[in-house]
Amino acid sequence: SLSDYRNTLCRLDADRLKVWEGLDLEGQHPEKLEELLHKLMIEPFGSVCQIVKRIGGYYERLRCVAHAEGYKFVCMDDILQDLEEGTCLIYSFGINKDWSFEDVMDSVGCTVFAFDPSVDYPEHRGKRITFQSIGVTAITDEKQKLFSLSDILHANGHTNSKISYLKFDIEGHEIKGLGAWHASGAIKNVQQLGFEYHLKTPEKAATMLKGIRDITVDGDFRLIVHDINGVWGKCLDHRKSLYFEYSEVVFKKVNRTQPCLP
C-alpha cells in the first residue's frame, strides 16, 4: 500500500540519518574520508521530496565528452507552495554564460538574485532577476569582490527571509564556504541547497564531508539528489582518481519533528 511504501522510505531514511550521526571524522586520513564521502553521496534520502525536476542546462561538447551541462535539480514540493503564496526567492551564485536555470525560475514567478564576479551583465534581467558582479565565499574579501553569505543576505535585506533555493557553482569556494555558512547561521532560513562540489584533492573532499555532516546532523538538511557531472567529472581528473570529482547535489531542509512526508 501507499502507506507501507512511505513507512519503508521513512525507515530507510532513519537508518541513513543514524549513519551520518555516528560519523567519527577526527583523526581520519583524508583518503579514507574521501572514499567515505563518495560512498555516502550515493545514498540520498527518499522520503522528504515527492517531485524532483531537472531545470535548465545546455549541450556541451569537449574533446573528451559531449553531455548536458549547467542544469539544476529542484524539489518542487515547497517551491510550488511558495509560488502560490508569492514568496519564491532564489539566490544563485555562479552564472558565467548560462542563465537557463535563472530564466526558468523567473518565468514561473520566482524572484531571483544572481551573482558572479567573473562576468558583467545588466543589473536587471527578465521580470524578476537582479544581477550583481560579486561572489560568495567563506570570509569576505572585498578586494576580490567576494563576500560571506551573511554579508550578501544582509545587504539585500534578506537576513531573516526564507530562501526557497540557494544555488551555487563557485569553483571550489563551496569547500570551506558550506561549513562557514552553516556555523554563521546564514543558511538557517534556506529551504534547499543546490550546488556543484569540486573535490580536486582528498583534503578538499574531507572538508566537504565535514560540512555536509554538519548541515545534515545539526542543520536538518537531507541529501535528495546526487548527479555526477558528465562533462567535467572525468575530463579534468588530472590525478586519475577513482571518483568523479565534480557532482551536483541537492539538500532539502526538513522539519525535525516530522522528517518524513505525511
PDB file of C-alpha atoms in Angstrom:
ATOM      1  CA  SER A   1       0.000   0.000   0.000  1.00  0.00           C
ATOM      2  CA  LEU A   2       0.974   3.647  -0.275  1.00  0.00           C
ATOM      3  CA  SER A   3       1.232   3.818   3.496  1.00  0.00           C
ATOM      4  CA  ASP A   4       3.616   0.850   3.591  1.00  0.00           C
ATOM      5  CA  TYR A   5       5.721   2.426   0.839  1.00  0.00           C
ATOM      6  CA  ARG A   6       6.050   5.710   2.716  1.00  0.00           C
ATOM      7  CA  ASN A   7       6.766   3.977   6.009  1.00  0.00           C
ATOM      8  CA  THR A   8       9.505   1.936   4.353  1.00  0.00           C
ATOM      9  CA  LEU A   9      11.127   5.039   2.871  1.00  0.00           C
ATOM     10  CA  CYS A  10      10.952   6.764   6.235  1.00  0.00           C
ATOM     11  CA  ARG A  11      12.529   3.777   7.998  1.00  0.00           C
ATOM     12  CA  LEU A  12      15.347   3.609   5.461  1.00  0.00           C
ATOM     13  CA  ASP A  13      15.968   7.338   5.884  1.00  0.00           C
ATOM     14  CA  ALA A  14      16.067   6.982   9.655  1.00  0.00           C
ATOM     15  CA  ASP A  15      18.830   4.408   9.184  1.00  0.00           C
ATOM     16  CA  ARG A  16      20.683   6.758   6.827  1.00  0.00           C
ATOM     17  CA  LEU A  17      20.492   9.558   9.372  1.00  0.00           C
ATOM     18  CA  LYS A  18      21.938   7.292  12.062  1.00  0.00           C
ATOM     19  CA  VAL A  19      24.953   6.698   9.821  1.00  0.00           C
ATOM     20  CA  TRP A  20      25.554  10.442   9.495  1.00  0.00           C
ATOM     21  CA  GLU A  21      25.031  10.972  13.231  1.00  0.00           C
ATOM     22  CA  GLY A  22      27.520   8.231  14.049  1.00  0.00           C
ATOM     23  CA  LEU A  23      30.359   9.507  11.864  1.00  0.00           C
ATOM     24  CA  ASP A  24      33.710   9.874  13.623  1.00  0.00           C
ATOM     25  CA  LEU A  25      35.798  12.105  11.368  1.00  0.00           C
ATOM     26  CA  GLU A  26      38.508  13.188  13.782  1.00  0.00           C
ATOM     27  CA  GLY A  27      41.991  11.890  13.106  1.00  0.00           C
ATOM     28  CA  GLN A  28      40.973  10.071   9.925  1.00  0.00           C
ATOM     29  CA  HIS A  29      43.246  10.086   6.891  1.00  0.00           C
ATOM     30  CA  PRO A  30      41.935  12.334   4.062  1.00  0.00           C
ATOM     31  CA  GLU A  31      41.940   9.455   1.549  1.00  0.00           C
ATOM     32  CA  LYS A  32      39.682   7.441   3.845  1.00  0.00           C
ATOM     33  CA  LEU A  33      37.317  10.378   4.291  1.00  0.00           C
ATOM     34  CA  GLU A  34      37.286  10.955   0.537  1.00  0.00           C
ATOM     35  CA  GLU A  35      36.117   7.404  -0.065  1.00  0.00           C
ATOM     36  CA  LEU A  36      33.548   7.688   2.714  1.00  0.00           C
ATOM     37  CA  LEU A  37      32.089  10.856   1.177  1.00  0.00           C
ATOM     38  CA  HIS A  38      31.611   9.232  -2.208  1.00  0.00           C
ATOM     39  CA  LYS A  39      30.001   6.197  -0.591  1.00  0.00           C
ATOM     40  CA  LEU A  40      27.534   8.353   1.348  1.00  0.00           C
ATOM     41  CA  MET A  41      26.675  10.534  -1.655  1.00  0.00           C
ATOM     42  CA  ILE A  42      25.104   7.599  -3.500  1.00  0.00           C
ATOM     43  CA  GLU A  43      22.536   7.195  -0.694  1.00  0.00           C
ATOM     44  CA  PRO A  44      20.090  10.116  -0.985  1.00  0.00           C
ATOM     45  CA  PHE A  45      17.131  10.352   1.377  1.00  0.00           C
ATOM     46  CA  GLY A  46      13.973   9.090  -0.305  1.00  0.00           C
ATOM     47  CA  SER A  47      11.167  10.227   1.984  1.00  0.00           C
ATOM     48  CA  VAL A  48      11.500  14.030   2.038  1.00  0.00           C
ATOM     49  CA  CYS A  49      10.557  15.062  -1.522  1.00  0.00           C
ATOM     50  CA  GLN A  50       7.832  13.899  -3.890  1.00  0.00           C
ATOM     51  CA  ILE A  51       8.541  15.912  -7.059  1.00  0.00           C
ATOM     52  CA  VAL A  52      12.089  16.481  -8.353  1.00  0.00           C
ATOM     53  CA  LYS A  53      12.554  18.337 -11.644  1.00  0.00           C
ATOM     54  CA  ARG A  54      15.673  18.997 -13.716  1.00  0.00           C
ATOM     55  CA  ILE A  55      15.709  22.645 -14.790  1.00  0.00           C
ATOM     56  CA  GLY A  56      17.888  24.478 -17.290  1.00  0.00           C
ATOM     57  CA  GLY A  57      21.153  23.355 -18.813  1.00  0.00           C
ATOM     58  CA  TYR A  58      22.711  23.183 -22.262  1.00  0.00           C
ATOM     59  CA  TYR A  59      24.645  20.795 -24.513  1.00  0.00           C
ATOM     60  CA  GLU A  60      28.424  20.883 -24.095  1.00  0.00           C
ATOM     61  CA  ARG A  61      30.867  19.203 -26.478  1.00  0.00           C
ATOM     62  CA  LEU A  62      34.513  18.847 -25.473  1.00  0.00           C
ATOM     63  CA  ARG A  63      37.435  16.810 -26.746  1.00  0.00           C
ATOM     64  CA  CYS A  64      36.750  14.072 -24.191  1.00  0.00           C
ATOM     65  CA  VAL A  65      32.957  14.011 -23.931  1.00  0.00           C
ATOM     66  CA  ALA A  66      29.658  15.507 -25.064  1.00  0.00           C
ATOM     67  CA  HIS A  67      26.941  15.840 -22.451  1.00  0.00           C
ATOM     68  CA  ALA A  68      24.365  18.104 -20.819  1.00  0.00           C
ATOM     69  CA  GLU A  69      25.819  20.788 -18.548  1.00  0.00           C
ATOM     70  CA  GLY A  70      24.527  23.520 -16.258  1.00  0.00           C
ATOM     71  CA  TYR A  71      21.181  22.012 -15.252  1.00  0.00           C
ATOM     72  CA  LYS A  72      19.952  22.008 -11.663  1.00  0.00           C
ATOM     73  CA  PHE A  73      17.641  19.691  -9.767  1.00  0.00           C
ATOM     74  CA  VAL A  74      14.847  21.209  -7.691  1.00  0.00           C
ATOM     75  CA  CYS A  75      12.370  19.637  -5.286  1.00  0.00           C
ATOM     76  CA  MET A  76       9.155  21.322  -6.372  1.00  0.00           C
ATOM     77  CA  ASP A  77       7.068  20.455  -3.303  1.00  0.00           C
ATOM     78  CA  ASP A  78       7.787  23.635  -1.333  1.00  0.00           C
ATOM     79  CA  ILE A  79       8.573  25.740  -4.405  1.00  0.00           C
ATOM     80  CA  LEU A  80       5.023  25.294  -5.689  1.00  0.00           C
ATOM     81  CA  GLN A  81       3.640  26.430  -2.346  1.00  0.00           C
ATOM     82  CA  ASP A  82       5.974  29.439  -2.339  1.00  0.00           C
ATOM     83  CA  LEU A  83       4.804  30.332  -5.851  1.00  0.00           C
ATOM     84  CA  GLU A  84       1.161  30.204  -4.755  1.00  0.00           C
ATOM     85  CA  GLU A  85       1.983  32.481  -1.826  1.00  0.00           C
ATOM     86  CA  GLY A  86       4.155  34.812  -3.904  1.00  0.00           C
ATOM     87  CA  THR A  87       7.214  34.161  -1.728  1.00  0.00           C
ATOM     88  CA  CYS A  88       9.510  32.169  -4.029  1.00  0.00           C
ATOM     89  CA  LEU A  89      13.018  33.632  -3.554  1.00  0.00           C
ATOM     90  CA  ILE A  90      16.093  32.240  -5.317  1.00  0.00           C
ATOM     91  CA  TYR A  91      19.739  33.082  -4.654  1.00  0.00           C
ATOM     92  CA  SER A  92      22.072  31.961  -7.438  1.00  0.00           C
ATOM     93  CA  PHE A  93      25.869  32.191  -7.335  1.00  0.00           C
ATOM     94  CA  GLY A  94      27.863  31.374 -10.467  1.00  0.00           C
ATOM     95  CA  ILE A  95      26.363  32.381 -13.809  1.00  0.00           C
ATOM     96  CA  ASN A  96      29.186  32.551 -16.343  1.00  0.00           C
ATOM     97  CA  LYS A  97      27.366  32.335 -19.711  1.00  0.00           C
ATOM     98  CA  ASP A  98      24.406  30.194 -18.666  1.00  0.00           C
ATOM     99  CA  TRP A  99      21.160  31.809 -17.484  1.00  0.00           C
ATOM    100  CA  SER A 100      18.950  28.815 -18.243  1.00  0.00           C
ATOM    101  CA  PHE A 101      18.120  27.909 -14.634  1.00  0.00           C
ATOM    102  CA  GLU A 102      17.542  31.501 -13.547  1.00  0.00           C
ATOM    103  CA  ASP A 103      15.391  32.317 -16.589  1.00  0.00           C
ATOM    104  CA  VAL A 104      13.106  29.346 -15.957  1.00  0.00           C
ATOM    105  CA  MET A 105      12.683  30.170 -12.273  1.00  0.00           C
ATOM    106  CA  ASP A 106      11.946  33.788 -13.206  1.00  0.00           C
ATOM    107  CA  SER A 107       9.373  32.698 -15.778  1.00  0.00           C
ATOM    108  CA  VAL A 108       7.417  30.616 -13.247  1.00  0.00           C
ATOM    109  CA  GLY A 109       7.229  33.516 -10.795  1.00  0.00           C
ATOM    110  CA  CYS A 110      10.266  33.374  -8.506  1.00  0.00           C
ATOM    111  CA  THR A 111      12.336  36.413  -7.568  1.00  0.00           C
ATOM    112  CA  VAL A 112      15.962  35.692  -8.442  1.00  0.00           C
ATOM    113  CA  PHE A 113      19.119  37.331  -7.080  1.00  0.00           C
ATOM    114  CA  ALA A 114      22.070  36.290  -9.275  1.00  0.00           C
ATOM    115  CA  PHE A 115      25.784  36.820  -8.641  1.00  0.00           C
ATOM    116  CA  ASP A 116      29.084  36.253 -10.427  1.00  0.00           C
ATOM    117  CA  PRO A 117      32.279  38.320 -10.014  1.00  0.00           C
ATOM    118  CA  SER A 118      33.813  36.999 -13.243  1.00  0.00           C
ATOM    119  CA  VAL A 119      31.246  38.489 -15.647  1.00  0.00           C
ATOM    120  CA  ASP A 120      29.343  41.727 -16.207  1.00  0.00           C
ATOM    121  CA  TYR A 121      25.667  41.844 -17.055  1.00  0.00           C
ATOM    122  CA  PRO A 122      22.937  44.480 -16.748  1.00  0.00           C
ATOM    123  CA  GLU A 123      21.524  44.840 -13.255  1.00  0.00           C
ATOM    124  CA  HIS A 124      18.075  43.673 -14.308  1.00  0.00           C
ATOM    125  CA  ARG A 125      17.029  40.744 -16.475  1.00  0.00           C
ATOM    126  CA  GLY A 126      13.627  39.271 -17.285  1.00  0.00           C
ATOM    127  CA  LYS A 127      10.803  40.134 -14.905  1.00  0.00           C
ATOM    128  CA  ARG A 128      12.342  39.423 -11.506  1.00  0.00           C
ATOM    129  CA  ILE A 129      16.091  38.824 -11.903  1.00  0.00           C
ATOM    130  CA  THR A 130      18.649  41.122 -10.275  1.00  0.00           C
ATOM    131  CA  PHE A 131      22.362  40.671 -11.027  1.00  0.00           C
ATOM    132  CA  GLN A 132      25.424  41.762  -9.064  1.00  0.00           C
ATOM    133  CA  SER A 133      29.034  41.214 -10.148  1.00  0.00           C
ATOM    134  CA  ILE A 134      30.197  39.821  -6.811  1.00  0.00           C
ATOM    135  CA  GLY A 135      30.807  36.324  -5.479  1.00  0.00           C
ATOM    136  CA  VAL A 136      30.257  34.351  -2.301  1.00  0.00           C
ATOM    137  CA  THR A 137      32.928  32.758  -0.128  1.00  0.00           C
ATOM    138  CA  ALA A 138      33.582  31.739   3.469  1.00  0.00           C
ATOM    139  CA  ILE A 139      35.119  35.045   4.632  1.00  0.00           C
ATOM    140  CA  THR A 140      34.584  38.443   3.000  1.00  0.00           C
ATOM    141  CA  ASP A 141      37.421  39.691   0.789  1.00  0.00           C
ATOM    142  CA  GLU A 142      36.277  42.961  -0.744  1.00  0.00           C
ATOM    143  CA  LYS A 143      39.390  43.342  -2.926  1.00  0.00           C
ATOM    144  CA  GLN A 144      38.418  40.142  -4.746  1.00  0.00           C
ATOM    145  CA  LYS A 145      34.723  41.108  -4.829  1.00  0.00           C
ATOM    146  CA  LEU A 146      33.968  38.095  -2.639  1.00  0.00           C
ATOM    147  CA  PHE A 147      31.628  38.300   0.349  1.00  0.00           C
ATOM    148  CA  SER A 148      30.306  35.975   3.005  1.00  0.00           C
ATOM    149  CA  LEU A 149      26.765  34.733   2.539  1.00  0.00           C
ATOM    150  CA  SER A 150      25.694  36.575   5.699  1.00  0.00           C
ATOM    151  CA  ASP A 151      27.019  39.871   4.336  1.00  0.00           C
ATOM    152  CA  ILE A 152      25.241  39.399   0.997  1.00  0.00           C
ATOM    153  CA  LEU A 153      21.924  38.488   2.607  1.00  0.00           C
ATOM    154  CA  HIS A 154      22.200  41.484   4.922  1.00  0.00           C
ATOM    155  CA  ALA A 155      22.993  43.853   2.048  1.00  0.00           C
ATOM    156  CA  ASN A 156      19.846  42.733   0.243  1.00  0.00           C
ATOM    157  CA  GLY A 157      17.604  42.799   3.301  1.00  0.00           C
ATOM    158  CA  HIS A 158      17.161  39.016   3.422  1.00  0.00           C
ATOM    159  CA  THR A 159      18.906  38.057   6.662  1.00  0.00           C
ATOM    160  CA  ASN A 160      15.639  36.768   8.119  1.00  0.00           C
ATOM    161  CA  SER A 161      13.877  35.909   4.858  1.00  0.00           C
ATOM    162  CA  LYS A 162      13.024  32.393   3.767  1.00  0.00           C
ATOM    163  CA  ILE A 163      15.217  31.455   0.777  1.00  0.00           C
ATOM    164  CA  SER A 164      13.382  28.935  -1.365  1.00  0.00           C
ATOM    165  CA  TYR A 165      16.507  27.747  -3.174  1.00  0.00           C
ATOM    166  CA  LEU A 166      20.187  28.611  -2.800  1.00  0.00           C
ATOM    167  CA  LYS A 167      22.213  27.604  -5.867  1.00  0.00           C
ATOM    168  CA  PHE A 168      25.976  27.897  -6.050  1.00  0.00           C
ATOM    169  CA  ASP A 169      28.540  26.761  -8.594  1.00  0.00           C
ATOM    170  CA  ILE A 170      31.551  28.677  -7.334  1.00  0.00           C
ATOM    171  CA  GLU A 171      34.612  26.717  -8.404  1.00  0.00           C
ATOM    172  CA  GLY A 172      35.855  25.468  -5.053  1.00  0.00           C
ATOM    173  CA  HIS A 173      34.713  28.203  -2.689  1.00  0.00           C
ATOM    174  CA  GLU A 174      31.976  25.827  -1.545  1.00  0.00           C
ATOM    175  CA  ILE A 175      34.578  23.612   0.164  1.00  0.00           C
ATOM    176  CA  LYS A 176      35.136  25.955   3.112  1.00  0.00           C
ATOM    177  CA  GLY A 177      32.029  28.011   2.464  1.00  0.00           C
ATOM    178  CA  LEU A 178      29.437  25.371   3.345  1.00  0.00           C
ATOM    179  CA  GLY A 179      30.677  24.837   6.879  1.00  0.00           C
ATOM    180  CA  ALA A 180      31.214  28.555   7.435  1.00  0.00           C
ATOM    181  CA  TRP A 181      27.713  29.467   6.265  1.00  0.00           C
ATOM    182  CA  HIS A 182      26.199  26.815   8.494  1.00  0.00           C
ATOM    183  CA  ALA A 183      28.235  27.954  11.510  1.00  0.00           C
ATOM    184  CA  SER A 184      27.250  31.595  10.965  1.00  0.00           C
ATOM    185  CA  GLY A 185      23.559  30.777  10.637  1.00  0.00           C
ATOM    186  CA  ALA A 186      23.435  32.149   7.091  1.00  0.00           C
ATOM    187  CA  ILE A 187      21.602  29.076   5.748  1.00  0.00           C
ATOM    188  CA  LYS A 188      19.185  28.681   8.646  1.00  0.00           C
ATOM    189  CA  ASN A 189      16.305  30.002   6.525  1.00  0.00           C
ATOM    190  CA  VAL A 190      17.284  28.221   3.301  1.00  0.00           C
ATOM    191  CA  GLN A 191      14.848  25.522   2.181  1.00  0.00           C
ATOM    192  CA  GLN A 192      17.042  23.906  -0.487  1.00  0.00           C
ATOM    193  CA  LEU A 193      20.749  23.930  -1.263  1.00  0.00           C
ATOM    194  CA  GLY A 194      21.724  23.016  -4.819  1.00  0.00           C
ATOM    195  CA  PHE A 195      25.402  23.121  -5.683  1.00  0.00           C
ATOM    196  CA  GLU A 196      28.279  21.544  -7.544  1.00  0.00           C
ATOM    197  CA  TYR A 197      31.239  20.441  -5.499  1.00  0.00           C
ATOM    198  CA  HIS A 198      34.802  20.421  -6.851  1.00  0.00           C
ATOM    199  CA  LEU A 199      36.839  17.813  -4.986  1.00  0.00           C
ATOM    200  CA  LYS A 200      40.276  18.052  -6.547  1.00  0.00           C
ATOM    201  CA  THR A 201      42.159  16.605  -3.570  1.00  0.00           C
ATOM    202  CA  PRO A 202      41.399  14.192  -0.716  1.00  0.00           C
ATOM    203  CA  GLU A 203      41.800  17.098   1.708  1.00  0.00           C
ATOM    204  CA  LYS A 204      39.069  19.075  -0.068  1.00  0.00           C
ATOM    205  CA  ALA A 205      36.813  16.016  -0.009  1.00  0.00           C
ATOM    206  CA  ALA A 206      37.427  15.597   3.720  1.00  0.00           C
ATOM    207  CA  THR A 207      36.489  19.230   4.381  1.00  0.00           C
ATOM    208  CA  MET A 208      33.341  18.857   2.272  1.00  0.00           C
ATOM    209  CA  LEU A 209      32.369  15.692   4.153  1.00  0.00           C
ATOM    210  CA  LYS A 210      32.594  17.544   7.468  1.00  0.00           C
ATOM    211  CA  GLY A 211      30.470  20.386   6.109  1.00  0.00           C
ATOM    212  CA  ILE A 212      27.812  18.003   4.800  1.00  0.00           C
ATOM    213  CA  ARG A 213      27.834  16.080   8.079  1.00  0.00           C
ATOM    214  CA  ASP A 214      27.201  19.308   9.977  1.00  0.00           C
ATOM    215  CA  ILE A 215      24.327  20.533   7.797  1.00  0.00           C
ATOM    216  CA  THR A 216      22.778  17.050   7.925  1.00  0.00           C
ATOM    217  CA  VAL A 217      23.052  16.364  11.648  1.00  0.00           C
ATOM    218  CA  ASP A 218      22.780  19.897  13.049  1.00  0.00           C
ATOM    219  CA  GLY A 219      21.103  21.800  10.202  1.00  0.00           C
ATOM    220  CA  ASP A 220      18.366  19.266   9.317  1.00  0.00           C
ATOM    221  CA  PHE A 221      19.258  19.166   5.621  1.00  0.00           C
ATOM    222  CA  ARG A 222      18.833  15.909   3.730  1.00  0.00           C
ATOM    223  CA  LEU A 223      20.561  14.875   0.532  1.00  0.00           C
ATOM    224  CA  ILE A 224      17.898  14.269  -2.125  1.00  0.00           C
ATOM    225  CA  VAL A 225      19.934  14.357  -5.359  1.00  0.00           C
ATOM    226  CA  HIS A 226      23.443  13.296  -6.334  1.00  0.00           C
ATOM    227  CA  ASP A 227      24.330  13.554 -10.016  1.00  0.00           C
ATOM    228  CA  ILE A 228      27.870  13.273 -11.369  1.00  0.00           C
ATOM    229  CA  ASN A 229      28.992  15.985 -13.774  1.00  0.00           C
ATOM    230  CA  GLY A 230      29.060  14.117 -17.075  1.00  0.00           C
ATOM    231  CA  VAL A 231      31.134  16.798 -18.795  1.00  0.00           C
ATOM    232  CA  TRP A 232      33.863  17.791 -16.347  1.00  0.00           C
ATOM    233  CA  GLY A 233      33.671  14.885 -13.909  1.00  0.00           C
ATOM    234  CA  LYS A 234      36.453  12.979 -15.645  1.00  0.00           C
ATOM    235  CA  CYS A 235      37.793  15.432 -18.237  1.00  0.00           C
ATOM    236  CA  LEU A 236      39.573  17.403 -15.515  1.00  0.00           C
ATOM    237  CA  ASP A 237      40.610  14.388 -13.482  1.00  0.00           C
ATOM    238  CA  HIS A 238      44.343  15.042 -13.596  1.00  0.00           C
ATOM    239  CA  ARG A 239      45.181  12.731 -10.695  1.00  0.00           C
ATOM    240  CA  LYS A 240      43.327   9.763 -12.250  1.00  0.00           C
ATOM    241  CA  SER A 241      41.062   9.376  -9.252  1.00  0.00           C
ATOM    242  CA  LEU A 242      38.612   6.519  -8.865  1.00  0.00           C
ATOM    243  CA  TYR A 243      35.938   9.118  -8.166  1.00  0.00           C
ATOM    244  CA  PHE A 244      34.038  11.743 -10.097  1.00  0.00           C
ATOM    245  CA  GLU A 245      35.389  14.898  -8.528  1.00  0.00           C
ATOM    246  CA  TYR A 246      32.594  17.137  -9.849  1.00  0.00           C
ATOM    247  CA  SER A 247      28.993  16.369  -8.896  1.00  0.00           C
ATOM    248  CA  GLU A 248      25.681  18.175  -8.500  1.00  0.00           C
ATOM    249  CA  VAL A 249      23.999  17.693  -5.142  1.00  0.00           C
ATOM    250  CA  VAL A 250      20.765  18.986  -3.640  1.00  0.00           C
ATOM    251  CA  PHE A 251      19.859  19.141   0.042  1.00  0.00           C
ATOM    252  CA  LYS A 252      16.344  19.834   1.346  1.00  0.00           C
ATOM    253  CA  LYS A 253      15.556  21.235   4.787  1.00  0.00           C
ATOM    254  CA  VAL A 254      13.228  19.060   6.868  1.00  0.00           C
ATOM    255  CA  ASN A 255      11.155  19.593   9.966  1.00  0.00           C
ATOM    256  CA  ARG A 256      12.973  17.737  12.729  1.00  0.00           C
ATOM    257  CA  THR A 257       9.677  16.845  14.400  1.00  0.00           C
ATOM    258  CA  GLN A 258       8.256  15.440  11.147  1.00  0.00           C
ATOM    259  CA  PRO A 259      11.227  14.415   8.982  1.00  0.00           C
ATOM    260  CA  CYS A 260       9.223  12.305   6.521  1.00  0.00           C
ATOM    261  CA  LEU A 261       6.433  13.296   4.166  1.00  0.00           C
ATOM    262  CA  PRO A 262       2.946  12.638   5.582  1.00  0.00           C
TER     263      PRO A 262
END
